[in-house]
Amino acid sequence: MKFVHSFWSKPLFNNKFDKFENSLKNIIANYACSLSCIHHHNEKIVLYTDKIGADLLSFLPYDEVYIVENMDNNSIHFAAQIKFEAPKRMEL
């Protein structure tokens, strides 16, 4: 089984849900905990994100990171839209 995280940085930088610092702390804590659990069970996890997100989360031990481009013009009011973009790019 392959597990997937997705992250789009634009809502984060626009304080869509909370202040940047608070949101980033929550994202890192949640993603790191999830990664740890998945790797503990000897499973793989990949990340689909934009270039900025890849830089922000580069210290986390993902098995692979895929850059999703051309999302800059999308509205931050549908912050989960990267979750629809990621499956278009993955091998199912």
mmCIF file of N, CA, C and O in Angstrom:
data_model
loop_
_atom_site.group_PDB
_atom_site.id
_atom_site.type_symbol
_atom_site.label_atom_id
_atom_site.label_comp_id
_atom_site.label_asym_id
_atom_site.label_seq_id
_atom_site.Cartn_x
_atom_site.Cartn_y
_atom_site.Cartn_z
ATOM 1 N N MET A 1 0.853 -1.170 0.000
ATOM 2 C CA MET A 1 0.000 0.000 0.000
ATOM 3 C C MET A 1 0.898 1.232 0.000
ATOM 4 O O MET A 1 1.942 1.251 0.626
ATOM 5 N N LYS A 2 0.461 2.256 -0.705
ATOM 6 C CA LYS A 2 1.193 3.515 -0.721
ATOM 7 C C LYS A 2 0.317 4.589 -0.076
ATOM 8 O O LYS A 2 -0.842 4.750 -0.434
ATOM 9 N N PHE A 3 0.894 5.302 0.862
ATOM 10 C CA PHE A 3 0.178 6.386 1.529
ATOM 11 C C PHE A 3 0.596 7.710 0.911
ATOM 12 O O PHE A 3 1.717 7.845 0.409
ATOM 13 N N VAL A 4 -0.307 8.690 0.984
ATOM 14 C CA VAL A 4 -0.067 9.978 0.322
ATOM 15 C C VAL A 4 -0.441 11.128 1.240
ATOM 16 O O VAL A 4 -1.490 11.101 1.881
ATOM 17 N N HIS A 5 0.436 12.109 1.281
ATOM 18 C CA HIS A 5 0.116 13.414 1.865
ATOM 19 C C HIS A 5 0.071 14.413 0.720
ATOM 20 O O HIS A 5 0.796 14.266 -0.263
ATOM 21 N N SER A 6 -0.752 15.418 0.867
ATOM 22 C CA SER A 6 -0.762 16.517 -0.096
ATOM 23 C C SER A 6 -0.746 17.823 0.687
ATOM 24 O O SER A 6 -1.297 17.910 1.788
ATOM 25 N N PHE A 7 -0.078 18.805 0.110
ATOM 26 C CA PHE A 7 0.054 20.094 0.784
ATOM 27 C C PHE A 7 0.214 21.195 -0.254
ATOM 28 O O PHE A 7 1.076 21.128 -1.129
ATOM 29 N N TRP A 8 -0.631 22.219 -0.133
ATOM 30 C CA TRP A 8 -0.557 23.387 -1.005
ATOM 31 C C TRP A 8 -0.230 24.584 -0.120
ATOM 32 O O TRP A 8 -0.960 24.902 0.826
ATOM 33 N N SER A 9 0.847 25.267 -0.412
ATOM 34 C CA SER A 9 1.346 26.338 0.464
ATOM 35 C C SER A 9 0.596 27.660 0.359
ATOM 36 O O SER A 9 0.629 28.451 1.295
ATOM 37 N N LYS A 10 -0.076 27.916 -0.747
ATOM 38 C CA LYS A 10 -0.720 29.224 -0.937
ATOM 39 C C LYS A 10 -1.710 29.572 0.181
ATOM 40 O O LYS A 10 -1.658 30.691 0.711
ATOM 41 N N PRO A 11 -2.612 28.684 0.594
ATOM 42 C CA PRO A 11 -3.508 29.032 1.711
ATOM 43 C C PRO A 11 -2.745 29.329 3.003
ATOM 44 O O PRO A 11 -3.134 30.206 3.770
ATOM 45 N N LEU A 12 -1.664 28.606 3.237
ATOM 46 C CA LEU A 12 -0.842 28.831 4.427
ATOM 47 C C LEU A 12 -0.289 30.255 4.441
ATOM 48 O O LEU A 12 -0.391 30.953 5.450
ATOM 49 N N PHE A 13 0.275 30.683 3.326
ATOM 50 C CA PHE A 13 0.889 32.015 3.254
ATOM 51 C C PHE A 13 -0.141 33.137 3.237
ATOM 52 O O PHE A 13 0.199 34.291 3.474
ATOM 53 N N ASN A 14 -1.391 32.797 2.966
ATOM 54 C CA ASN A 14 -2.466 33.791 2.983
ATOM 55 C C ASN A 14 -3.290 33.725 4.263
ATOM 56 O O ASN A 14 -4.379 34.283 4.330
ATOM 57 N N ASN A 15 -2.771 33.010 5.265
ATOM 58 C CA ASN A 15 -3.432 32.904 6.569
ATOM 59 C C ASN A 15 -4.888 32.455 6.452
ATOM 60 O O ASN A 15 -5.759 32.971 7.150
ATOM 61 N N LYS A 16 -5.126 31.493 5.582
ATOM 62 C CA LYS A 16 -6.494 31.027 5.318
ATOM 63 C C LYS A 16 -7.169 30.455 6.567
ATOM 64 O O LYS A 16 -8.347 30.704 6.797
ATOM 65 N N PHE A 17 -6.437 29.707 7.391
ATOM 66 C CA PHE A 17 -7.058 29.043 8.527
ATOM 67 C C PHE A 17 -6.629 29.611 9.872
ATOM 68 O O PHE A 17 -7.352 29.509 10.839
ATOM 69 N N ASP A 18 -5.445 30.153 9.930
ATOM 70 C CA ASP A 18 -4.890 30.708 11.162
ATOM 71 C C ASP A 18 -3.648 31.498 10.755
ATOM 72 O O ASP A 18 -3.293 31.540 9.580
ATOM 73 N N LYS A 19 -2.988 32.072 11.710
ATOM 74 C CA LYS A 19 -1.745 32.765 11.411
ATOM 75 C C LYS A 19 -0.728 31.764 10.874
ATOM 76 O O LYS A 19 -0.744 30.588 11.224
ATOM 77 N N PHE A 20 0.170 32.244 10.022
ATOM 78 C CA PHE A 20 1.155 31.405 9.361
ATOM 79 C C PHE A 20 1.877 30.486 10.347
ATOM 80 O O PHE A 20 1.947 29.274 10.143
ATOM 81 N N GLU A 21 2.412 31.060 11.421
ATOM 82 C CA GLU A 21 3.207 30.283 12.372
ATOM 83 C C GLU A 21 2.398 29.158 13.010
ATOM 84 O O GLU A 21 2.865 28.031 13.137
ATOM 85 N N ASN A 22 1.183 29.461 13.428
ATOM 86 C CA ASN A 22 0.320 28.441 14.045
ATOM 87 C C ASN A 22 -0.030 27.333 13.059
ATOM 88 O O ASN A 22 0.016 26.143 13.402
ATOM 89 N N SER A 23 -0.393 27.730 11.862
ATOM 90 C CA SER A 23 -0.752 26.733 10.848
ATOM 91 C C SER A 23 0.433 25.844 10.508
ATOM 92 O O SER A 23 0.291 24.621 10.404
ATOM 93 N N LEU A 24 1.599 26.447 10.334
ATOM 94 C CA LEU A 24 2.779 25.663 9.977
ATOM 95 C C LEU A 24 3.143 24.674 11.086
ATOM 96 O O LEU A 24 3.449 23.509 10.818
ATOM 97 N N LYS A 25 3.069 25.116 12.331
ATOM 98 C CA LYS A 25 3.348 24.208 13.460
ATOM 99 C C LYS A 25 2.395 23.022 13.446
ATOM 100 O O LYS A 25 2.811 21.880 13.659
ATOM 101 N N ASN A 26 1.107 23.275 13.231
ATOM 102 C CA ASN A 26 0.112 22.197 13.205
ATOM 103 C C ASN A 26 0.347 21.242 12.041
ATOM 104 O O ASN A 26 0.248 20.020 12.198
ATOM 105 N N ILE A 27 0.647 21.787 10.878
ATOM 106 C CA ILE A 27 0.904 20.953 9.702
ATOM 107 C C ILE A 27 2.110 20.055 9.947
ATOM 108 O O ILE A 27 2.051 18.844 9.721
ATOM 109 N N ILE A 28 3.194 20.638 10.431
ATOM 110 C CA ILE A 28 4.411 19.859 10.672
ATOM 111 C C ILE A 28 4.163 18.770 11.724
ATOM 112 O O ILE A 28 4.564 17.624 11.537
ATOM 113 N N ALA A 29 3.493 19.119 12.805
ATOM 114 C CA ALA A 29 3.214 18.130 13.855
ATOM 115 C C ALA A 29 2.365 16.981 13.311
ATOM 116 O O ALA A 29 2.671 15.800 13.553
ATOM 117 N N ASN A 30 1.312 17.294 12.579
ATOM 118 C CA ASN A 30 0.427 16.262 12.036
ATOM 119 C C ASN A 30 1.124 15.394 11.000
ATOM 120 O O ASN A 30 1.012 14.167 11.028
ATOM 121 N N TYR A 31 1.843 16.024 10.088
ATOM 122 C CA TYR A 31 2.514 15.266 9.033
ATOM 123 C C TYR A 31 3.633 14.414 9.620
ATOM 124 O O TYR A 31 3.816 13.264 9.215
ATOM 125 N N ALA A 32 4.396 14.940 10.572
ATOM 126 C CA ALA A 32 5.499 14.184 11.178
ATOM 127 C C ALA A 32 4.963 12.977 11.944
ATOM 128 O O ALA A 32 5.529 11.880 11.857
ATOM 129 N N CYS A 33 3.885 13.147 12.668
ATOM 130 C CA CYS A 33 3.275 12.039 13.419
ATOM 131 C C CYS A 33 2.779 10.963 12.453
ATOM 132 O O CYS A 33 3.031 9.763 12.652
ATOM 133 N N SER A 34 2.106 11.375 11.420
ATOM 134 C CA SER A 34 1.602 10.447 10.418
ATOM 135 C C SER A 34 2.750 9.693 9.746
ATOM 136 O O SER A 34 2.697 8.461 9.596
ATOM 137 N N LEU A 35 3.796 10.422 9.360
ATOM 138 C CA LEU A 35 4.967 9.793 8.742
ATOM 139 C C LEU A 35 5.576 8.752 9.657
ATOM 140 O O LEU A 35 5.914 7.649 9.232
ATOM 141 N N SER A 36 5.733 9.098 10.897
ATOM 142 C CA SER A 36 6.333 8.193 11.867
ATOM 143 C C SER A 36 5.517 6.911 12.000
ATOM 144 O O SER A 36 6.077 5.805 12.006
ATOM 145 N N CYS A 37 4.222 7.040 12.104
ATOM 146 C CA CYS A 37 3.348 5.862 12.230
ATOM 147 C C CYS A 37 3.413 4.987 10.981
ATOM 148 O O CYS A 37 3.496 3.756 11.079
ATOM 149 N N ILE A 38 3.373 5.611 9.831
ATOM 150 C CA ILE A 38 3.395 4.858 8.575
ATOM 151 C C ILE A 38 4.729 4.141 8.401
ATOM 152 O O ILE A 38 4.774 2.954 8.062
ATOM 153 N N HIS A 39 5.822 4.830 8.661
ATOM 154 C CA HIS A 39 7.139 4.197 8.549
ATOM 155 C C HIS A 39 7.338 3.117 9.628
ATOM 156 O O HIS A 39 8.015 2.121 9.380
ATOM 157 N N HIS A 40 6.747 3.300 10.776
ATOM 158 C CA HIS A 40 6.823 2.293 11.838
ATOM 159 C C HIS A 40 6.249 0.955 11.368
ATOM 160 O O HIS A 40 6.695 -0.113 11.781
ATOM 161 N N HIS A 41 5.268 1.024 10.497
ATOM 162 C CA HIS A 41 4.633 -0.178 9.954
ATOM 163 C C HIS A 41 5.254 -0.597 8.624
ATOM 164 O O HIS A 41 4.661 -1.388 7.871
ATOM 165 N N ASN A 42 6.444 -0.053 8.351
ATOM 166 C CA ASN A 42 7.208 -0.401 7.144
ATOM 167 C C ASN A 42 6.444 -0.143 5.846
ATOM 168 O O ASN A 42 6.564 -0.898 4.880
ATOM 169 N N GLU A 43 5.668 0.912 5.853
ATOM 170 C CA GLU A 43 4.944 1.329 4.651
ATOM 171 C C GLU A 43 5.610 2.578 4.082
ATOM 172 O O GLU A 43 6.363 3.263 4.763
ATOM 173 N N LYS A 44 5.311 2.868 2.842
ATOM 174 C CA LYS A 44 5.863 4.052 2.177
ATOM 175 C C LYS A 44 4.823 5.159 2.141
ATOM 176 O O LYS A 44 3.623 4.901 2.118
ATOM 177 N N ILE A 45 5.335 6.391 2.103
ATOM 178 C CA ILE A 45 4.454 7.558 1.995
ATOM 179 C C ILE A 45 5.112 8.583 1.090
ATOM 180 O O ILE A 45 6.319 8.812 1.154
ATOM 181 N N VAL A 46 4.306 9.173 0.232
ATOM 182 C CA VAL A 46 4.795 10.186 -0.695
ATOM 183 C C VAL A 46 4.080 11.503 -0.428
ATOM 184 O O VAL A 46 3.008 11.528 0.187
ATOM 185 N N LEU A 47 4.669 12.564 -0.902
ATOM 186 C CA LEU A 47 4.103 13.906 -0.736
ATOM 187 C C LEU A 47 3.885 14.532 -2.096
ATOM 188 O O LEU A 47 4.780 14.531 -2.941
ATOM 189 N N TYR A 48 2.688 15.066 -2.319
ATOM 190 C CA TYR A 48 2.375 15.875 -3.493
ATOM 191 C C TYR A 48 2.196 17.294 -2.998
ATOM 192 O O TYR A 48 1.346 17.561 -2.136
ATOM 193 N N THR A 49 2.992 18.206 -3.523
ATOM 194 C CA THR A 49 2.997 19.585 -3.038
ATOM 195 C C THR A 49 3.524 20.522 -4.111
ATOM 196 O O THR A 49 4.001 20.079 -5.163
ATOM 197 N N ASP A 50 3.471 21.809 -3.837
ATOM 198 C CA ASP A 50 4.089 22.786 -4.731
ATOM 199 C C ASP A 50 5.561 22.950 -4.335
ATOM 200 O O ASP A 50 6.035 22.339 -3.375
ATOM 201 N N LYS A 51 6.294 23.759 -5.088
ATOM 202 C CA LYS A 51 7.736 23.924 -4.826
ATOM 203 C C LYS A 51 8.000 24.496 -3.441
ATOM 204 O O LYS A 51 8.909 24.056 -2.740
ATOM 205 N N ILE A 52 7.206 25.467 -3.022
ATOM 206 C CA ILE A 52 7.395 26.075 -1.701
ATOM 207 C C ILE A 52 7.105 25.047 -0.610
ATOM 208 O O ILE A 52 7.828 24.943 0.375
ATOM 209 N N GLY A 53 6.056 24.277 -0.788
ATOM 210 C CA GLY A 53 5.724 23.233 0.172
ATOM 211 C C GLY A 53 6.829 22.190 0.285
ATOM 212 O O GLY A 53 7.139 21.718 1.379
ATOM 213 N N ALA A 54 7.432 21.846 -0.844
ATOM 214 C CA ALA A 54 8.543 20.888 -0.825
ATOM 215 C C ALA A 54 9.708 21.434 -0.006
ATOM 216 O O ALA A 54 10.341 20.698 0.752
ATOM 217 N N ASP A 55 9.967 22.723 -0.143
ATOM 218 C CA ASP A 55 11.039 23.347 0.650
ATOM 219 C C ASP A 55 10.675 23.375 2.134
ATOM 220 O O ASP A 55 11.504 23.050 2.978
ATOM 221 N N LEU A 56 9.452 23.760 2.451
ATOM 222 C CA LEU A 56 9.018 23.839 3.850
ATOM 223 C C LEU A 56 9.064 22.489 4.555
ATOM 224 O O LEU A 56 9.381 22.412 5.738
ATOM 225 N N LEU A 57 8.727 21.440 3.837
ATOM 226 C CA LEU A 57 8.628 20.115 4.436
ATOM 227 C C LEU A 57 9.810 19.210 4.072
ATOM 228 O O LEU A 57 9.772 18.006 4.321
ATOM 229 N N SER A 58 10.863 19.792 3.546
ATOM 230 C CA SER A 58 11.999 19.005 3.041
ATOM 231 C C SER A 58 12.709 18.186 4.116
ATOM 232 O O SER A 58 13.350 17.186 3.814
ATOM 233 N N PHE A 59 12.596 18.579 5.362
ATOM 234 C CA PHE A 59 13.274 17.856 6.442
ATOM 235 C C PHE A 59 12.503 16.607 6.881
ATOM 236 O O PHE A 59 13.020 15.784 7.633
ATOM 237 N N LEU A 60 11.272 16.461 6.424
ATOM 238 C CA LEU A 60 10.480 15.278 6.764
ATOM 239 C C LEU A 60 10.854 14.130 5.826
ATOM 240 O O LEU A 60 11.055 14.342 4.627
ATOM 241 N N PRO A 61 10.958 12.909 6.354
ATOM 242 C CA PRO A 61 11.493 11.790 5.563
ATOM 243 C C PRO A 61 10.475 11.097 4.650
ATOM 244 O O PRO A 61 10.181 9.900 4.788
ATOM 245 N N TYR A 62 9.974 11.832 3.667
ATOM 246 C CA TYR A 62 9.075 11.222 2.690
ATOM 247 C C TYR A 62 9.865 10.284 1.794
ATOM 248 O O TYR A 62 11.045 10.517 1.512
ATOM 249 N N ASP A 63 9.222 9.233 1.325
ATOM 250 C CA ASP A 63 9.882 8.300 0.427
ATOM 251 C C ASP A 63 10.041 8.905 -0.967
ATOM 252 O O ASP A 63 11.018 8.616 -1.654
ATOM 253 N N GLU A 64 9.098 9.739 -1.350
ATOM 254 C CA GLU A 64 9.183 10.477 -2.611
ATOM 255 C C GLU A 64 8.397 11.771 -2.458
ATOM 256 O O GLU A 64 7.421 11.823 -1.718
ATOM 257 N N VAL A 65 8.828 12.795 -3.192
ATOM 258 C CA VAL A 65 8.127 14.075 -3.209
ATOM 259 C C VAL A 65 7.865 14.432 -4.669
ATOM 260 O O VAL A 65 8.779 14.404 -5.497
ATOM 261 N N TYR A 66 6.616 14.750 -4.960
ATOM 262 C CA TYR A 66 6.220 15.137 -6.310
ATOM 263 C C TYR A 66 5.748 16.586 -6.286
ATOM 264 O O TYR A 66 4.936 16.960 -5.437
ATOM 265 N N ILE A 67 6.254 17.367 -7.226
ATOM 266 C CA ILE A 67 5.882 18.779 -7.320
ATOM 267 C C ILE A 67 4.665 18.921 -8.232
ATOM 268 O O ILE A 67 4.675 18.459 -9.378
ATOM 269 N N VAL A 68 3.625 19.548 -7.711
ATOM 270 C CA VAL A 68 2.417 19.852 -8.476
ATOM 271 C C VAL A 68 2.527 21.318 -8.889
ATOM 272 O O VAL A 68 2.566 22.201 -8.031
ATOM 273 N N GLU A 69 2.598 21.549 -10.168
ATOM 274 C CA GLU A 69 2.774 22.911 -10.672
ATOM 275 C C GLU A 69 1.460 23.496 -11.168
ATOM 276 O O GLU A 69 0.450 22.806 -11.263
ATOM 277 N N ASN A 70 1.498 24.780 -11.476
ATOM 278 C CA ASN A 70 0.376 25.511 -12.073
ATOM 279 C C ASN A 70 -0.835 25.625 -11.164
ATOM 280 O O ASN A 70 -1.964 25.552 -11.615
ATOM 281 N N MET A 71 -0.600 25.813 -9.884
ATOM 282 C CA MET A 71 -1.710 26.021 -8.961
ATOM 283 C C MET A 71 -1.759 27.460 -8.460
ATOM 284 O O MET A 71 -2.649 27.803 -7.697
ATOM 285 N N ASP A 72 -0.825 28.294 -8.861
ATOM 286 C CA ASP A 72 -0.734 29.659 -8.343
ATOM 287 C C ASP A 72 -1.972 30.501 -8.607
ATOM 288 O O ASP A 72 -2.303 31.373 -7.819
ATOM 289 N N ASN A 73 -2.663 30.251 -9.686
ATOM 290 C CA ASN A 73 -3.832 31.066 -10.030
ATOM 291 C C ASN A 73 -5.127 30.563 -9.412
ATOM 292 O O ASN A 73 -6.178 31.156 -9.608
ATOM 293 N N ASN A 74 -5.065 29.472 -8.676
ATOM 294 C CA ASN A 74 -6.264 28.904 -8.059
ATOM 295 C C ASN A 74 -6.625 29.634 -6.775
ATOM 296 O O ASN A 74 -5.773 30.175 -6.088
ATOM 297 N N SER A 75 -7.882 29.630 -6.449
ATOM 298 C CA SER A 75 -8.385 30.311 -5.260
ATOM 299 C C SER A 75 -8.038 29.557 -3.984
ATOM 300 O O SER A 75 -8.193 28.336 -3.908
ATOM 301 N N ILE A 76 -7.616 30.295 -2.972
ATOM 302 C CA ILE A 76 -7.291 29.682 -1.678
ATOM 303 C C ILE A 76 -8.547 29.237 -0.933
ATOM 304 O O ILE A 76 -8.457 28.526 0.061
ATOM 305 N N HIS A 77 -9.724 29.631 -1.417
ATOM 306 C CA HIS A 77 -10.970 29.273 -0.734
ATOM 307 C C HIS A 77 -11.347 27.813 -0.937
ATOM 308 O O HIS A 77 -12.248 27.314 -0.286
ATOM 309 N N PHE A 78 -10.649 27.143 -1.844
ATOM 310 C CA PHE A 78 -10.793 25.697 -2.009
ATOM 311 C C PHE A 78 -9.413 25.093 -1.768
ATOM 312 O O PHE A 78 -8.749 24.579 -2.648
ATOM 313 N N ALA A 79 -8.979 25.182 -0.519
ATOM 314 C CA ALA A 79 -7.614 24.809 -0.140
ATOM 315 C C ALA A 79 -7.325 23.333 -0.373
ATOM 316 O O ALA A 79 -6.173 22.945 -0.544
ATOM 317 N N ALA A 80 -8.336 22.507 -0.400
ATOM 318 C CA ALA A 80 -8.131 21.062 -0.567
ATOM 319 C C ALA A 80 -8.004 20.657 -2.034
ATOM 320 O O ALA A 80 -7.864 19.467 -2.325
ATOM 321 N N GLN A 81 -7.991 21.609 -2.942
ATOM 322 C CA GLN A 81 -7.983 21.234 -4.354
ATOM 323 C C GLN A 81 -6.755 20.433 -4.763
ATOM 324 O O GLN A 81 -6.810 19.641 -5.707
ATOM 325 N N ILE A 82 -5.653 20.555 -4.037
ATOM 326 C CA ILE A 82 -4.476 19.732 -4.368
ATOM 327 C C ILE A 82 -4.779 18.257 -4.147
ATOM 328 O O ILE A 82 -4.172 17.391 -4.766
ATOM 329 N N LYS A 83 -5.730 17.959 -3.292
ATOM 330 C CA LYS A 83 -6.126 16.561 -3.070
ATOM 331 C C LYS A 83 -6.807 15.984 -4.311
ATOM 332 O O LYS A 83 -6.875 14.769 -4.486
ATOM 333 N N PHE A 84 -7.295 16.841 -5.192
ATOM 334 C CA PHE A 84 -7.872 16.394 -6.451
ATOM 335 C C PHE A 84 -6.818 16.360 -7.555
ATOM 336 O O PHE A 84 -6.944 15.609 -8.513
ATOM 337 N N GLU A 85 -5.798 17.192 -7.406
ATOM 338 C CA GLU A 85 -4.722 17.229 -8.393
ATOM 339 C C GLU A 85 -3.762 16.061 -8.233
ATOM 340 O O GLU A 85 -3.259 15.524 -9.217
ATOM 341 N N ALA A 86 -3.491 15.661 -7.008
ATOM 342 C CA ALA A 86 -2.527 14.585 -6.752
ATOM 343 C C ALA A 86 -2.916 13.272 -7.437
ATOM 344 O O ALA A 86 -2.068 12.675 -8.127
ATOM 345 N N PRO A 87 -4.160 12.791 -7.318
ATOM 346 C CA PRO A 87 -4.504 11.513 -7.972
ATOM 347 C C PRO A 87 -4.364 11.552 -9.493
ATOM 348 O O PRO A 87 -4.129 10.525 -10.109
ATOM 349 N N LYS A 88 -4.497 12.723 -10.086
ATOM 350 C CA LYS A 88 -4.319 12.836 -11.538
ATOM 351 C C LYS A 88 -2.885 12.520 -11.938
ATOM 352 O O LYS A 88 -2.623 12.138 -13.064
ATOM 353 N N ARG A 89 -1.964 12.689 -11.002
ATOM 354 C CA ARG A 89 -0.537 12.521 -11.301
ATOM 355 C C ARG A 89 0.038 11.201 -10.792
ATOM 356 O O ARG A 89 1.184 10.899 -11.036
ATOM 357 N N MET A 90 -0.750 10.452 -10.046
ATOM 358 C CA MET A 90 -0.202 9.234 -9.466
ATOM 359 C C MET A 90 -0.638 8.000 -10.241
ATOM 360 O O MET A 90 -1.663 7.994 -10.919
ATOM 361 N N GLU A 91 0.183 6.982 -10.118
ATOM 362 C CA GLU A 91 -0.135 5.693 -10.720
ATOM 363 C C GLU A 91 -1.050 4.952 -9.758
ATOM 364 O O GLU A 91 -0.689 4.725 -8.597
ATOM 365 N N LEU A 92 -2.225 4.620 -10.202
ATOM 366 C CA LEU A 92 -3.182 3.937 -9.342
ATOM 367 C C LEU A 92 -3.154 2.430 -9.563
ATOM 368 O O LEU A 92 -2.788 1.938 -10.561
#
